[in-house]
Amino acid sequence: MFYDILELIMNGCYTISGNYGLAIILFTFISKIVLLPVAVWVHKNAIKMIKMQPEINFIKAKYYGDHEAIDEEQSKIYKREKYNPLLSIIPVVIQIALLAGVIAVIKSGINRPQVDMFFLKIDLSLIPADSRGILWLSPIMAGFSAWLLCIVQNRSNVLQSEQSHANKYTVMALSVGLSLYLGWFVPAGVVLYWVSSNFMAIIQLYCLNMWMDPGEYVDYEKLEESKKALNTLSQIGKEKQYGQSREERKREKNDYKRFFSVVNKHLVFYSESNGFYKYYSGIIAYILSNTNLIIHYITGDPQDLIFDKARTNDRIRAYYINEKKLITLMMKMDADIVVMTMPDLENFHIKRSYVRKDIEYIFIPHGIGSINLMMRKGSIDHYDTIFCLDKYQKKEILAWEQINGLKRKKLVESGCCLIDEMRAAYKVMDDSMANQIRILIAPSWQQDNIMDSCIEEILEQLKSTDYYITIRPHPQHIRHKKQQIDTIIEKYKNYKNICVQTDFSSNRTIFEADLVITDWSGIAYEYAYVTQKPVLFINTPMKVMNPDYKRIGIVPLNIWLREQIGCSLDMEHLDMLNDKIVMLMNAKAEYYDFIGKFISESVYHVGNSAEIGAVYIIQQLQKKAQERKIKDT
């Protein structure tokens, strides 16, 4: 029936035009007119799809990695907008059926002796593969028209213009390849139809865009914003993923399954890498010694030392989860308490669980210092509980909550486990270099730090002194600016009192120093709080993570404490460096007493912080267990 209709139309076109080539062109034009409602429907459907795309992209970002949740939310949007993606197949089916019908009709025309198959002196009945001469241009014309149509669609079709480059060029390659192949093995009349159809499709697209401009319906600014959000997530962990071995990927997959195979997980710790266990070690040790709780420990480092501990203690369950996989794991988290040192929960790709709304998320700061100045704005707003290391952190958090009208978090006066452990280790450390004054230069990793701005000026001041100078660059400096480090080593290799340390496995160098020279590094407070020795600060540009830090009206500890636990020196006065060092060394006893008193007055539970933090966690878990018991009864 379909073939009969096509043949009837083609014969009518031949009767009108008297030329089979013109008949094919006229037939193509009529088919475009007949199928115009379908083209309009496809155009509207494409606009509708792109109009929905920002919302879909934001959903993909919100539930990144959780395909079930994404599919469910996307289906809701489709249902609301009355959009069925399967209907987009219909135009493709029509085009294929029409092409097959045209091939049959033209072949039928070839078999009719009374039909003149010549057009512009070309026999449209011939097949290029069986002929020579100009007909060999036939597949080239077919391929060119397909290429041109793809170029126009990639630029002007509302749907195709938003496809990735890979999709665009894949479709183009397939379309051109198919056109070249068919153009070689079908009669030239079919190629004429194909070329005419492609050129008319280009004209039709421009007309549809003029009649229904996609720009009037699609919020392209929001679309770009959503694509950036999704692209940011897609880049997360790529460097680590590419560095993963096949065994590590397999291990990650198994650990992911193993984590979710455990029901009734009560306590979970998350560590970004091997170095973060030190913030939890005291708390975990107390919990293991005083309860029968299982510790579930997630780490992004396959070489994390926690795996050694897990092998010797069956109450520690360690899991290796890379950053990208972590997104899904955190969204599906099922536990009573999750303890983290990572800021910006909910602000970026790591979200609170949408499986359980009653999880208590606890944040443990990395060390002494102003949270308001040294962390991003709102970086801890989505935590339920903060372990405050000193009274100044608590004061800042309360002020930030009040000025922003935030829900009050639980602020646990826990103290600093890391400082406690360091102080304990320092007390039993031997002092094998007591006869020589040791100075440690320990820069931060920020713009215009000591290493980048004035390290050589400092060394020129100190190279001829009796001090033993150790330069301990930030690990990121070793990683990204190794050539600079090598240059310094080479320049001062003949000075026996100058050493560059690149091994950070031990804190001994820090504790042995009589004085630390730094800029805005947090190492200053670890050093001063542990050894009670002074610090010399170089006033490089201040590190500010939160540009709104002044809103709460509290001067950050990192600013005012500099002149209390040592002194600061402007970069233009580095010629006074030796004088400052002598002054600080002569006042060591006074600084020792002052820093000791300051610690006892400001830092919570010195020497007992691990127990305080662990007891809080244990009590919260007991409370949750009691609540479940009451609910069940």
XYZ file of C-alpha atoms in Angstrom:
633
model
C 0.000 0.000 0.000
C 2.763 2.411 1.025
C 4.767 1.531 -2.093
C 1.713 2.037 -4.323
C 1.147 5.542 -2.940
C 4.793 6.498 -3.482
C 4.723 5.143 -7.045
C 1.500 7.026 -7.773
C 3.064 10.309 -6.561
C 6.288 9.698 -8.508
C 4.356 8.932 -11.715
C 2.322 12.088 -11.231
C 5.494 14.141 -10.816
C 6.911 12.569 -14.003
C 3.739 13.389 -15.877
C 3.921 17.022 -14.743
C 7.638 17.547 -15.353
C 8.293 15.223 -18.282
C 11.753 14.471 -16.869
C 12.559 11.783 -14.336
C 15.263 13.841 -12.637
C 12.875 16.762 -12.154
C 10.223 14.271 -11.059
C 12.529 13.003 -8.277
C 13.225 16.581 -7.097
C 9.493 17.424 -7.181
C 8.700 14.152 -5.378
C 11.241 15.055 -2.685
C 9.659 18.506 -2.269
C 6.163 17.004 -1.945
C 7.391 14.478 0.624
C 8.812 17.348 2.692
C 5.465 19.160 2.516
C 3.517 16.022 3.482
C 5.893 15.296 6.367
C 6.049 18.937 7.512
C 3.799 18.273 10.556
C 6.269 15.576 11.615
C 9.179 17.999 11.151
C 7.361 20.639 13.203
C 6.646 18.062 15.925
C 10.311 17.007 15.963
C 11.394 20.666 16.197
C 9.035 21.353 19.102
C 10.120 18.151 20.814
C 13.780 19.139 20.492
C 13.097 22.553 22.012
C 11.185 20.887 24.844
C 14.103 18.554 25.486
C 16.672 21.341 25.676
C 14.293 23.435 27.773
C 14.275 20.572 30.314
C 18.028 19.977 30.079
C 19.172 22.432 32.792
C 16.878 20.788 35.329
C 18.031 17.333 34.210
C 21.689 18.361 34.416
C 21.236 19.679 37.948
C 19.572 16.394 38.908
C 22.498 14.463 37.414
C 24.832 16.653 39.475
C 22.787 16.207 42.652
C 22.602 12.414 42.336
C 25.907 12.020 40.522
C 26.756 8.365 40.025
C 23.396 7.069 41.299
C 21.780 6.033 38.015
C 18.638 4.710 39.673
C 17.913 8.017 41.408
C 18.723 9.998 38.250
C 16.426 7.839 36.116
C 13.618 8.174 38.649
C 13.874 11.970 38.872
C 14.290 12.317 35.107
C 11.171 10.220 34.523
C 9.224 12.596 36.779
C 10.299 15.530 34.612
C 9.376 13.707 31.413
C 5.970 12.858 32.847
C 5.376 16.432 33.980
C 6.344 17.827 30.577
C 4.520 15.059 28.679
C 7.733 14.088 26.920
C 8.422 10.589 25.653
C 12.001 10.066 24.424
C 10.993 6.915 22.539
C 8.800 8.965 20.187
C 11.973 10.474 18.710
C 12.480 7.149 16.933
C 9.367 7.702 14.781
C 10.930 10.271 12.370
C 13.929 7.964 11.858
C 11.635 5.037 11.029
C 9.699 7.223 8.566
C 12.919 8.332 6.836
C 14.178 4.747 6.509
C 10.803 3.539 5.187
C 10.649 6.446 2.732
C 14.192 5.769 1.461
C 13.420 2.084 0.969
C 10.210 2.996 -0.868
C 12.007 5.504 -3.096
C 14.640 2.901 -4.036
C 11.866 0.452 -5.011
C 9.946 3.102 -6.992
C 13.027 4.237 -8.924
C 13.997 0.662 -9.708
C 10.442 0.154 -10.990
C 10.804 3.232 -13.173
C 14.055 1.854 -14.567
C 12.216 -1.271 -15.728
C 9.647 0.756 -17.655
C 10.959 1.382 -21.209
C 8.741 4.424 -21.774
C 10.375 6.361 -18.905
C 13.232 8.675 -19.877
C 15.827 8.178 -17.120
C 18.210 10.867 -18.350
C 18.780 14.064 -16.307
C 21.426 16.606 -17.328
C 22.774 13.968 -19.728
C 23.234 11.495 -16.857
C 21.474 8.139 -16.916
C 19.763 7.904 -13.521
C 19.253 4.178 -13.928
C 22.980 3.399 -13.778
C 24.784 2.277 -10.632
C 28.187 3.949 -10.025
C 29.790 0.661 -8.964
C 28.971 -0.819 -12.387
C 29.828 2.270 -14.432
C 32.655 4.665 -15.187
C 33.125 8.364 -15.771
C 31.097 11.132 -14.206
C 28.829 8.733 -12.305
C 31.694 8.178 -9.900
C 30.877 11.676 -8.578
C 27.500 10.344 -7.459
C 28.606 8.882 -4.070
C 30.795 11.955 -3.499
C 27.732 14.216 -3.936
C 25.753 11.996 -1.569
C 28.505 12.144 1.038
C 28.976 15.903 0.633
C 25.268 16.633 1.067
C 25.191 14.455 4.206
C 28.279 16.254 5.569
C 26.775 19.688 4.871
C 23.498 18.719 6.558
C 25.370 17.531 9.632
C 27.382 20.767 9.789
C 24.198 22.856 9.643
C 22.383 20.671 12.189
C 25.320 20.788 14.603
C 25.191 24.570 14.491
C 21.483 25.326 14.118
C 19.480 22.325 15.308
C 18.476 23.081 18.902
C 19.045 19.492 20.036
C 22.112 18.506 18.043
C 23.921 21.759 18.797
C 23.936 20.760 22.481
C 25.386 17.314 21.861
C 28.984 16.611 22.775
C 31.664 16.895 20.098
C 32.080 13.124 20.218
C 28.382 12.560 19.479
C 28.325 15.175 16.749
C 31.308 13.764 14.901
C 30.199 10.179 15.406
C 26.826 10.936 13.807
C 28.552 12.855 11.029
C 30.953 9.986 10.315
C 28.130 7.444 10.215
C 25.929 9.640 8.017
C 28.695 10.464 5.529
C 29.957 6.882 5.500
C 26.480 5.471 4.868
C 25.871 8.037 2.116
C 29.127 7.160 0.371
C 28.362 3.454 0.590
C 24.775 3.728 -0.662
C 25.786 6.245 -3.318
C 28.130 3.642 -4.773
C 25.677 0.743 -4.917
C 22.268 2.310 -5.705
C 21.047 3.893 -8.970
C 21.997 7.509 -9.543
C 18.307 8.451 -9.269
C 18.302 7.414 -5.610
C 21.402 9.569 -5.018
C 19.576 12.518 -6.629
C 16.715 11.970 -4.180
C 19.164 11.754 -1.253
C 21.032 14.922 -2.232
C 17.771 16.833 -2.850
C 16.350 15.656 0.476
C 19.438 16.797 2.379
C 19.486 20.256 0.815
C 15.744 20.710 1.404
C 16.222 19.587 5.036
C 18.751 22.407 5.469
C 16.302 24.992 4.099
C 13.522 23.521 6.238
C 15.644 23.760 9.396
C 16.355 27.455 8.866
C 12.650 28.113 8.207
C 11.592 26.274 11.366
C 14.136 28.224 13.436
C 12.747 31.499 12.049
C 9.177 30.402 12.803
C 9.930 28.976 16.272
C 13.186 30.441 17.596
C 14.635 28.140 20.310
C 16.158 31.182 22.028
C 12.681 32.327 23.055
C 12.030 29.095 24.963
C 15.415 27.890 26.241
C 17.261 29.553 29.123
C 20.756 29.179 27.667
C 22.396 30.955 30.619
C 20.936 28.404 33.031
C 21.817 25.630 30.597
C 25.492 26.661 30.607
C 25.462 26.894 34.394
C 24.058 23.363 34.667
C 26.597 21.995 32.185
C 29.437 23.542 34.179
C 28.105 21.981 37.377
C 27.900 18.584 35.730
C 31.286 18.937 34.017
C 32.934 19.869 37.316
C 31.677 16.616 38.810
C 32.726 14.571 35.814
C 36.309 15.832 36.264
C 36.431 14.871 39.934
C 38.823 12.052 40.640
C 39.820 11.664 36.987
C 43.498 12.125 37.752
C 43.259 9.523 40.501
C 41.143 7.223 38.345
C 43.603 7.309 35.476
C 46.323 6.476 37.986
C 44.410 3.497 39.312
C 45.687 0.102 38.414
C 43.330 -2.618 37.287
C 43.744 -4.288 40.691
C 42.852 -1.050 42.496
C 39.701 -0.572 40.421
C 38.687 -4.142 41.179
C 39.497 -3.616 44.835
C 37.438 -0.416 44.948
C 34.470 -2.176 43.367
C 34.680 -5.018 45.884
C 35.070 -2.636 48.841
C 32.056 -0.628 47.666
C 29.923 -3.772 47.591
C 31.346 -4.945 50.914
C 30.501 -1.629 52.576
C 26.857 -1.802 51.570
C 26.610 -5.484 52.384
C 26.938 -4.584 56.071
C 23.662 -3.666 57.763
C 23.328 -1.656 60.966
C 26.542 0.315 60.525
C 26.770 2.593 63.559
C 30.011 4.515 63.153
C 31.842 5.553 59.976
C 35.045 7.571 59.628
C 36.102 9.093 56.306
C 39.703 9.955 55.432
C 40.757 11.658 52.195
C 44.209 10.082 52.293
C 46.708 8.272 54.490
C 47.746 11.385 56.417
C 44.340 12.023 57.947
C 44.251 9.103 60.352
C 46.208 11.192 62.861
C 43.111 13.341 63.461
C 41.103 10.263 64.500
C 43.685 7.933 66.039
C 43.126 8.839 69.694
C 39.350 8.722 69.398
C 39.385 5.396 67.570
C 41.834 3.894 70.064
C 39.593 4.864 72.987
C 36.460 3.469 71.309
C 38.183 0.161 70.526
C 39.460 -0.134 74.103
C 36.209 0.752 75.872
C 33.405 -0.580 73.643
C 32.638 -3.440 71.293
C 31.787 -1.085 68.432
C 32.878 -1.827 64.859
C 34.798 1.017 63.199
C 34.002 1.408 59.484
C 36.831 3.443 57.954
C 36.618 4.740 54.362
C 39.778 6.086 52.742
C 40.659 7.458 49.331
C 44.202 6.073 49.556
C 44.770 2.414 48.588
C 48.045 2.509 50.574
C 46.466 3.928 53.724
C 47.995 2.501 56.911
C 44.471 1.817 58.154
C 44.535 -1.398 56.128
C 47.449 -2.663 58.230
C 45.480 -1.866 61.378
C 42.407 -3.607 59.960
C 44.447 -6.758 59.365
C 45.434 -6.890 63.022
C 42.093 -5.788 64.493
C 38.872 -7.365 63.234
C 36.817 -4.497 64.696
C 38.277 -2.115 62.126
C 36.692 -2.497 58.684
C 38.648 -0.512 56.092
C 37.385 0.329 52.597
C 39.205 1.888 49.661
C 36.848 4.246 47.786
C 38.153 6.721 45.203
C 36.777 10.275 45.148
C 34.375 9.732 42.246
C 32.849 6.577 43.701
C 32.636 8.362 47.038
C 29.919 10.644 45.653
C 27.494 7.753 45.293
C 28.579 6.068 48.503
C 27.925 9.199 50.553
C 24.510 9.729 48.991
C 23.577 6.166 49.956
C 25.224 6.324 53.382
C 23.417 4.308 56.029
C 24.959 4.817 59.472
C 24.231 6.491 62.796
C 27.288 8.760 62.882
C 29.758 9.830 60.173
C 32.976 11.524 61.300
C 34.947 13.621 58.790
C 37.745 16.169 58.577
C 36.679 17.226 55.067
C 34.906 20.609 54.890
C 32.178 21.712 52.459
C 29.784 18.833 53.032
C 26.736 19.498 50.813
C 28.392 22.566 49.218
C 30.030 20.679 46.368
C 29.965 17.055 45.177
C 29.915 15.277 48.536
C 26.350 15.327 49.880
C 24.568 14.228 52.999
C 22.781 10.907 52.715
C 19.358 10.907 51.124
C 18.773 7.363 52.390
C 18.846 8.385 56.042
C 18.023 11.863 57.297
C 18.947 11.170 60.922
C 22.685 10.629 60.422
C 24.784 12.823 62.689
C 27.704 14.294 60.727
C 30.646 15.304 62.919
C 33.409 17.614 61.699
C 36.883 17.567 63.270
C 39.094 20.563 62.350
C 42.619 19.814 61.195
C 44.222 21.948 63.841
C 44.383 25.132 65.862
C 43.423 28.273 63.965
C 40.563 30.413 62.774
C 37.884 28.398 60.988
C 36.291 31.662 59.876
C 39.464 32.882 58.119
C 41.217 29.715 56.996
C 38.232 27.765 55.609
C 35.798 28.586 52.807
C 32.651 30.528 53.587
C 29.951 28.187 54.881
C 32.308 25.216 54.761
C 30.927 23.630 57.955
C 27.342 24.925 57.788
C 25.874 21.526 56.872
C 27.452 19.545 59.675
C 25.420 18.662 62.762
C 28.292 18.644 65.244
C 31.681 20.363 65.411
C 34.497 19.240 67.674
C 35.895 22.612 68.768
C 39.593 22.547 69.585
C 39.661 25.793 71.551
C 37.366 28.513 72.817
C 38.159 30.796 69.869
C 36.845 28.295 67.316
C 33.635 27.949 69.339
C 33.258 31.713 69.604
C 33.646 32.153 65.822
C 31.142 29.407 64.980
C 28.502 30.850 67.335
C 28.981 34.325 65.849
C 28.756 32.995 62.274
C 25.550 31.105 63.066
C 23.982 34.156 64.685
C 24.826 36.651 61.961
C 23.599 34.290 59.220
C 20.540 33.006 61.078
C 21.743 29.404 60.889
C 20.429 26.470 62.871
C 22.587 25.917 65.947
C 25.019 23.026 65.700
C 26.257 20.950 68.594
C 29.609 22.425 69.571
C 31.594 19.849 71.518
C 34.470 21.282 73.568
C 36.710 18.398 72.605
C 40.233 19.769 72.381
C 42.850 18.688 69.862
C 43.843 14.995 69.791
C 46.695 15.679 67.381
C 48.282 18.302 69.642
C 47.905 15.972 72.626
C 49.657 13.127 70.813
C 52.418 15.433 69.606
C 52.965 16.821 73.108
C 53.193 13.315 74.514
C 55.729 12.288 71.838
C 57.729 15.476 72.360
C 58.106 14.871 76.087
C 59.907 11.566 75.565
C 62.040 12.709 72.636
C 65.793 12.850 73.167
C 67.658 16.041 72.327
C 70.841 15.024 70.513
C 71.692 18.461 69.074
C 71.266 20.607 72.175
C 74.549 22.493 71.673
C 73.554 24.112 68.350
C 70.629 26.446 67.704
C 68.390 24.853 65.073
C 66.093 26.935 62.881
C 63.360 25.364 60.775
C 61.998 27.249 57.747
C 58.525 25.816 57.075
C 56.528 27.705 54.416
C 52.852 27.265 53.591
C 51.479 26.345 50.169
C 49.783 29.530 49.040
C 50.449 32.380 46.687
C 53.627 34.373 47.497
C 54.725 31.978 50.250
C 58.278 32.128 51.614
C 59.615 29.685 49.026
C 58.246 31.764 46.165
C 58.961 35.233 47.518
C 62.006 35.464 49.773
C 63.693 32.145 50.586
C 67.034 33.167 49.089
C 67.025 36.519 50.920
C 66.475 34.647 54.181
C 69.239 32.146 53.446
C 71.659 34.900 52.508
C 71.056 36.404 55.962
C 71.588 33.076 57.745
C 74.170 31.154 55.699
C 77.185 32.550 57.567
C 75.748 32.163 61.080
C 76.281 29.350 63.563
C 72.644 28.285 63.255
C 71.750 24.931 61.708
C 69.094 25.750 59.075
C 66.572 23.181 57.846
C 64.252 24.085 54.987
C 61.121 21.948 55.020
C 59.049 22.929 51.924
C 55.376 22.131 51.774
C 54.785 18.708 50.131
C 52.918 20.450 47.296
C 56.031 22.518 46.614
C 58.073 19.346 46.200
C 55.431 18.001 43.866
C 54.910 21.045 41.651
C 58.159 23.037 41.879
C 60.884 20.453 42.173
C 63.208 22.442 39.899
C 63.144 25.381 42.305
C 64.013 23.066 45.198
C 66.873 21.541 43.194
C 68.200 25.023 42.418
C 68.321 25.937 46.105
C 70.004 22.647 46.997
C 72.652 23.235 44.331
C 73.248 26.878 45.324
C 73.792 26.144 49.029
C 75.348 22.681 48.806
C 78.685 23.946 50.163
C 77.112 25.327 53.346
C 77.172 22.527 55.921
C 74.656 24.336 58.121
C 71.908 24.419 55.456
C 69.761 21.377 54.702
C 66.656 20.913 52.531
C 64.320 18.228 53.866
C 62.050 16.389 51.418
C 61.081 13.446 53.618
C 57.975 14.282 55.672
C 57.455 10.918 57.353
C 58.634 12.230 60.738
C 57.897 15.323 62.845
C 61.257 15.085 64.575
C 62.756 17.988 62.605
C 59.899 20.217 63.738
C 60.225 19.318 67.397
C 64.020 19.569 67.457
C 63.966 23.151 66.157
C 64.619 25.999 68.574
C 62.754 28.379 66.301
C 60.396 28.071 63.337
C 60.303 30.645 60.546
C 57.074 30.510 58.557
C 54.479 32.693 56.860
C 50.803 31.747 57.383
C 51.283 28.019 57.771
C 49.327 26.134 60.424
C 52.585 24.446 61.364
C 53.333 27.530 63.506
C 50.590 26.637 65.997
C 51.385 22.928 66.063
C 55.018 23.802 66.788
C 54.296 26.473 69.426
C 51.567 24.479 71.187
C 53.710 21.337 71.339
C 57.165 22.748 72.167
C 56.125 26.087 73.727
C 58.943 27.698 71.729
C 58.576 30.952 69.753
C 57.816 31.445 66.052
C 59.128 34.082 63.645
C 56.457 35.006 61.096
C 57.305 36.548 57.721
C 54.484 38.852 56.625
C 53.799 37.521 53.163
C 50.286 38.262 51.788
C 47.757 36.793 54.211
C 45.969 33.567 53.351
C 42.225 34.311 53.259
C 39.840 31.494 52.351
C 36.696 33.362 53.420
C 36.568 36.942 52.070
C 33.649 37.656 54.450
C 35.611 36.770 57.587
C 35.269 40.303 59.001
C 31.455 40.088 59.116
C 31.379 38.416 62.525
C 33.466 41.168 64.114
C 36.049 38.808 65.619
C 39.731 39.216 64.782
C 41.008 35.764 63.754
C 43.463 34.033 66.059
C 45.842 33.585 63.100
C 46.259 37.367 62.971
C 46.576 38.500 66.598
C 48.371 35.453 67.986
C 51.398 36.034 65.747
C 52.709 38.736 68.063
C 51.895 36.696 71.181
C 53.761 33.452 70.446
C 56.631 35.161 68.650
C 57.006 38.144 66.376
C 56.445 39.063 62.740
C 58.708 40.667 60.188
C 57.755 42.534 57.022
C 59.453 41.360 53.836
C 61.074 44.756 53.253
C 62.819 44.446 56.629
C 64.456 41.064 56.162
C 67.803 42.688 56.944
C 66.610 42.647 60.589
C 66.141 38.859 60.531
C 69.175 38.039 62.690
C 68.218 40.671 65.271
C 64.724 39.162 65.575
C 66.144 35.646 65.977
C 68.502 36.795 68.760
C 65.629 38.573 70.513
C 63.404 35.483 70.382
C 66.185 33.141 71.539
C 66.975 35.402 74.511
C 63.279 35.320 75.522
C 62.770 31.532 75.209
C 61.910 31.082 78.875
C 59.313 33.850 78.827
C 57.693 32.443 75.691
C 57.663 28.964 77.205
C 55.711 30.198 80.220
C 53.350 32.413 78.209
C 52.497 29.759 75.590
C 51.952 27.153 78.301
C 49.546 29.426 80.155
C 47.763 30.400 76.932
C 47.222 26.746 75.998
C 45.779 25.863 79.395
C 43.387 28.834 79.217
C 42.210 28.464 75.617
C 42.545 24.855 74.387
C 39.927 22.435 75.655
C 40.875 19.337 77.673
C 44.623 19.387 77.068
C 45.937 15.826 77.305
C 42.441 14.337 77.452
C 40.810 15.348 74.170
C 40.615 11.854 72.634
C 38.548 10.562 75.553
C 36.220 13.580 75.425
C 35.544 13.139 71.698
C 35.177 9.359 71.940
C 32.820 9.524 74.941
C 30.593 11.984 73.079
C 30.372 9.624 70.086
C 29.657 6.610 72.319
C 26.911 8.473 74.193
C 25.295 9.613 70.946
C 25.276 6.055 69.601
C 23.733 4.805 72.849
C 21.093 7.515 72.625
C 20.224 6.556 69.051
C 20.014 2.879 70.017
C 17.636 3.752 72.872
C 15.474 5.840 70.532
C 15.219 2.917 68.093
C 14.295 0.573 70.933
C 11.490 2.869 72.098
C 10.264 3.303 68.518
C 10.191 -0.479 67.939
C 8.162 -1.066 71.087
